[in-house]
Short mmCIF file of C-alpha atoms in Angstrom, two decimals:
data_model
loop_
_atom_site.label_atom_id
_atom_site.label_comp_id
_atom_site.label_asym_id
_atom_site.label_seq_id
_atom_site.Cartn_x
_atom_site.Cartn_y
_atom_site.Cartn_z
CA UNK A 1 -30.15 19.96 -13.93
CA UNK A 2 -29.76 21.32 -10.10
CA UNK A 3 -28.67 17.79 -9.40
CA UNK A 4 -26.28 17.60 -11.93
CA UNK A 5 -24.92 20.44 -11.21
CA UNK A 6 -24.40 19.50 -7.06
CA UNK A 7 -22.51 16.02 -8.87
CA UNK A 8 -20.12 17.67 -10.67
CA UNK A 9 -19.21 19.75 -7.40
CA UNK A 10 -19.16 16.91 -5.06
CA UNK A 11 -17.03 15.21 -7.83
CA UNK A 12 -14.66 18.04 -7.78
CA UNK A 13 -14.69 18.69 -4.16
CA UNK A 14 -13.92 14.40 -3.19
CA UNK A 15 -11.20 14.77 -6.01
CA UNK A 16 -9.84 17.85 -4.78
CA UNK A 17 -9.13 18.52 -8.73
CA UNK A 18 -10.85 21.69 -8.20
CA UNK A 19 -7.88 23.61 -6.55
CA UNK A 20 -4.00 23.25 -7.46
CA UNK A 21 -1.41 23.52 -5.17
CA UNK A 22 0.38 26.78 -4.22
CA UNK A 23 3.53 26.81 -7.00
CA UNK A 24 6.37 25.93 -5.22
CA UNK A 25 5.51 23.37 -2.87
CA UNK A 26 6.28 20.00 -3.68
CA UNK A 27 5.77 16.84 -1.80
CA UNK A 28 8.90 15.00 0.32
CA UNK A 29 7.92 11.66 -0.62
CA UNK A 30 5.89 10.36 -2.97
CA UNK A 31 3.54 7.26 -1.77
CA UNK A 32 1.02 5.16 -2.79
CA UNK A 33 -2.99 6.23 -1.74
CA UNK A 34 -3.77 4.51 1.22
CA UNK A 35 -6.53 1.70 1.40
CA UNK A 36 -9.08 3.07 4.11
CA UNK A 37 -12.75 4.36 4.80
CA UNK A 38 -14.16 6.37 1.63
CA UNK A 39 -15.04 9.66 2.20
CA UNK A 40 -18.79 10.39 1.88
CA UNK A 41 -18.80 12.70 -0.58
CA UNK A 42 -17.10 9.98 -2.75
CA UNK A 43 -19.46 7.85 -2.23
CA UNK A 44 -22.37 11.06 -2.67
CA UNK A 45 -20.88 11.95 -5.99
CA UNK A 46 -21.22 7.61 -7.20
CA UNK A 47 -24.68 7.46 -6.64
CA UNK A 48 -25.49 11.00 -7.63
CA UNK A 49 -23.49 9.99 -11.01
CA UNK A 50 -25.67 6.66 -11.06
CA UNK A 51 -28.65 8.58 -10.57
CA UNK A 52 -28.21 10.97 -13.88
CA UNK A 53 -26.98 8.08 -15.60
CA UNK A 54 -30.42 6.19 -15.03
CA UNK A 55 -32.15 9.26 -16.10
CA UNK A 56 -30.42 9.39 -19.13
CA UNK A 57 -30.00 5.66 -19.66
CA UNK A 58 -26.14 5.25 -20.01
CA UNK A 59 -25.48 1.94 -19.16
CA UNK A 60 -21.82 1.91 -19.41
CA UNK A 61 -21.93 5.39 -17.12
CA UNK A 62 -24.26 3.96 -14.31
CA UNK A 63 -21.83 0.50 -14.88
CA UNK A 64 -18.44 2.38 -14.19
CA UNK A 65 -20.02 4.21 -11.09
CA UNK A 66 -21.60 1.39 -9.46
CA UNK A 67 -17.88 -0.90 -10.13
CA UNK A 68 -15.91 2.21 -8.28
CA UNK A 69 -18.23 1.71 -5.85
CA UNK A 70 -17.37 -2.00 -5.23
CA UNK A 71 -13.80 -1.17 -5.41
CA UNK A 72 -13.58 1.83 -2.64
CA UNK A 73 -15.90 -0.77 -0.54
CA UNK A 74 -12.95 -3.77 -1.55
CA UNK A 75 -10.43 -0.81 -0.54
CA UNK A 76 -12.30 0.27 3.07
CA UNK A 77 -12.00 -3.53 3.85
CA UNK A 78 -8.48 -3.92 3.05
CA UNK A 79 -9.36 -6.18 0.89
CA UNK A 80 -7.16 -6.85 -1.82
CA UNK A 81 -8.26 -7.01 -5.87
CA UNK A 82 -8.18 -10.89 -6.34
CA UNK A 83 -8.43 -9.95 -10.44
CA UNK A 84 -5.25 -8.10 -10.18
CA UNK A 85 -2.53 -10.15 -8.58
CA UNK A 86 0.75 -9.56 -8.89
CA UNK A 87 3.09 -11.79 -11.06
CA UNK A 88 5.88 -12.92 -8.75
CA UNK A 89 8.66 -12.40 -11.87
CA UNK A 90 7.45 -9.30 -13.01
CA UNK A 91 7.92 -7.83 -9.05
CA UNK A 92 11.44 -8.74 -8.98
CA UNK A 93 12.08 -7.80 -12.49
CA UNK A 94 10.64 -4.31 -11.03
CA UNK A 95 12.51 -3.83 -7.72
CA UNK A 96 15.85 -4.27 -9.26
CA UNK A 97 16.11 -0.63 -10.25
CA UNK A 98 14.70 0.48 -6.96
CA UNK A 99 17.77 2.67 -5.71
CA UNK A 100 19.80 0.61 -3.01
CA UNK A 101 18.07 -2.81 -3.61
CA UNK A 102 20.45 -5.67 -3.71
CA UNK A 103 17.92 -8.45 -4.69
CA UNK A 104 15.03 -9.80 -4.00
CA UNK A 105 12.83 -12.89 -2.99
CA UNK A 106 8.85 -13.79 -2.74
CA UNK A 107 8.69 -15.80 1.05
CA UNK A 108 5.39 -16.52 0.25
CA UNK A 109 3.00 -15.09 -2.23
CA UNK A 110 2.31 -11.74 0.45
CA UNK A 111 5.41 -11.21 1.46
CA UNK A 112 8.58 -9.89 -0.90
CA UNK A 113 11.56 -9.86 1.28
CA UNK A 114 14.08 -6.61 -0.44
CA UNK A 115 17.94 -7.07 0.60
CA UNK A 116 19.62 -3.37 0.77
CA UNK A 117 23.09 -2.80 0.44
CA UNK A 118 23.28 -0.13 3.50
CA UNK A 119 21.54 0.86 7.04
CA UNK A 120 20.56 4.40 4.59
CA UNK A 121 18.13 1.99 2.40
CA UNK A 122 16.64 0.56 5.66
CA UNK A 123 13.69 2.67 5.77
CA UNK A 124 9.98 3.25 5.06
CA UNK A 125 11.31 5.26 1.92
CA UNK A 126 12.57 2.45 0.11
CA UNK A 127 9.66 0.66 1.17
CA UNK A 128 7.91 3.22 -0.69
CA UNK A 129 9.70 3.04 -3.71
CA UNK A 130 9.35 -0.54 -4.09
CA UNK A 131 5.67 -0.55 -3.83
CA UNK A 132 5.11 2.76 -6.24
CA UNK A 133 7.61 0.19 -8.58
CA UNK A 134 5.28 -2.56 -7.98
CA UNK A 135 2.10 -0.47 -8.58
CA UNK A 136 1.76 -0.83 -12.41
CA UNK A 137 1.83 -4.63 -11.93
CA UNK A 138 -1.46 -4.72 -10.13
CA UNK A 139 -3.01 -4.73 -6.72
CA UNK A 140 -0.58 -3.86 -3.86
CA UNK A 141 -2.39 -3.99 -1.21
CA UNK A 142 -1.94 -7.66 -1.41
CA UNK A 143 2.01 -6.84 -0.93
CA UNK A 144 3.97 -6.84 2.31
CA UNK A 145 7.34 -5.54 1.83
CA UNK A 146 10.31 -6.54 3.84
CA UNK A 147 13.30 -4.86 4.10
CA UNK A 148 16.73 -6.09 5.41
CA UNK A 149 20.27 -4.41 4.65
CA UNK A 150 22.68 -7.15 4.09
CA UNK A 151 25.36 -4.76 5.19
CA UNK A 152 24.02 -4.73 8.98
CA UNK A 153 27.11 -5.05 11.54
CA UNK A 154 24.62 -4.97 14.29
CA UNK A 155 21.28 -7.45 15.67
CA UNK A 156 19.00 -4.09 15.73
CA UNK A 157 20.40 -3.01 12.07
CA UNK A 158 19.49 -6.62 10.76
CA UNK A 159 16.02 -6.13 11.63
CA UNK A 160 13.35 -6.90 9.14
CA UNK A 161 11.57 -3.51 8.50
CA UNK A 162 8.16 -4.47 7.26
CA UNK A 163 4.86 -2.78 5.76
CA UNK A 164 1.92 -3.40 3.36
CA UNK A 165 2.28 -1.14 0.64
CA UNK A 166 -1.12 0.48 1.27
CA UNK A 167 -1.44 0.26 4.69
CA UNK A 168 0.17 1.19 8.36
CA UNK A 169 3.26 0.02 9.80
CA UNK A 170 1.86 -3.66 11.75
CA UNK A 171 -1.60 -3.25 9.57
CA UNK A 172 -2.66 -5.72 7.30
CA UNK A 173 -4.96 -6.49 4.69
CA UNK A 174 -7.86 -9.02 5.30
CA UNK A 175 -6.57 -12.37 5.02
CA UNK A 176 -3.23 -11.83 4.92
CA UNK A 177 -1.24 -12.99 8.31
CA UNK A 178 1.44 -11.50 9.84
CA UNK A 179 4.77 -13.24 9.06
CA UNK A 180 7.64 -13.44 11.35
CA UNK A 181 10.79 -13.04 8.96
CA UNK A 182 13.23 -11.95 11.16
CA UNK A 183 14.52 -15.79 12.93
CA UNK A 184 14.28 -14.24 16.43
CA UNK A 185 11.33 -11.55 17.31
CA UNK A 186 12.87 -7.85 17.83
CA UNK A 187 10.93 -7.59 20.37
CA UNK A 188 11.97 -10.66 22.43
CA UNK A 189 15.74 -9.34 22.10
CA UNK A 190 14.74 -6.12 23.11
CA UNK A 191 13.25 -7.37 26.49
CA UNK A 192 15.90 -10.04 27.01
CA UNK A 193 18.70 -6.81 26.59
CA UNK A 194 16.45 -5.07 28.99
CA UNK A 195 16.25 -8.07 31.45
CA UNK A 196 20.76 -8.15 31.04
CA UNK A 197 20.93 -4.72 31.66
CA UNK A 198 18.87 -4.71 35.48
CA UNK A 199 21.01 -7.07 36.09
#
């Protein structure tokens, strides 16, 4: 029973579903959990759970802990749900609504390249938005999105702003390669602007 009772609080505590938030606050923008390390008491509250379960011989319990096991370990390797891929179709079907969003195209089957209609769309927001759009389709950590604004009057606003839905800016799941989109690197125009202006 003592046991039981230190599972439900390690539940609580890893889920923070114990505490609500102070009324008023809200949150800026709203984003997808981040793939990353699980923390311990997570992973405390699985076994505990698989534990009680054996003692009472639920199956389907001890089952359902010991698969969100396998998926926080799939998640704290970046690696991406191969059950729950993404339909290509169904993505773009999705984005369309996705406030500022032009259209959009699959370069290859990681990376969705978004065309904006304005430099205020350009940003990690809309990126964002697109992947919470994408989320009910299935696994996004297999998703890179790429975002250009087709309205750009300038190199440096025509840059490709890139980032896997669950992860860091320049982070990337396991297995999946970084793609150059963007026909020249930023980053080589940067230093050959740098190089002009010594001169």
């Amino acid at each position: 029973m003592q046991r039981w009772l230190i599972a439900t609080a390690v539940t609580c505590v890893a889920a923070t579903g114990c505490s609500e938030a102070p009324q008023g606050t809200t949150t800026q923008t709203e984003r997808q959990p981040q793939a990353g390390p699980t923390h311990p008491l997570v992973t405390a509250a699985h076994l505990a759970g698989v534990e009680a379960a054996g003692l009472t011989g639920d199956q389907q319990a001890m089952r359902s802990h010991i698969e969100a096991m396998q998926k926080d370990t799939m998640r704290s390797m970046h690696l991406a749900d191969p059950s729950r891929r993404i339909d290509h179709e169904a993505a773009r079907a999705a984005v369309r609504p996705v406030q500022g969003v032009q259209s959009s195209v699959w370069i290859d089957n990681a990376n969705l390249l978004v065309m904006v209609g304005g430099s205020q769309y350009r940003n990690m927001t809309t990126i964002d938005n697109v992947c919470l759009a994408l989320e009910p389709l299935g696994d996004t950590l297999s998703v890179v999105v790429n975002v250009q604004d087709v309205m750009a009057t300038t190199s440096e606003g025509s840059d490709t702003l890139s980032r896997n839905c669950q992860l860091g800016a320049g982070e990337r799941a396991m297995f999946q390669q970084k793609r150059q989109v963007d026909v020249l690197d930023p980053e080589v125009r940067r230093a050959f602007r740098a190089q002009q202006g010594v001169r």
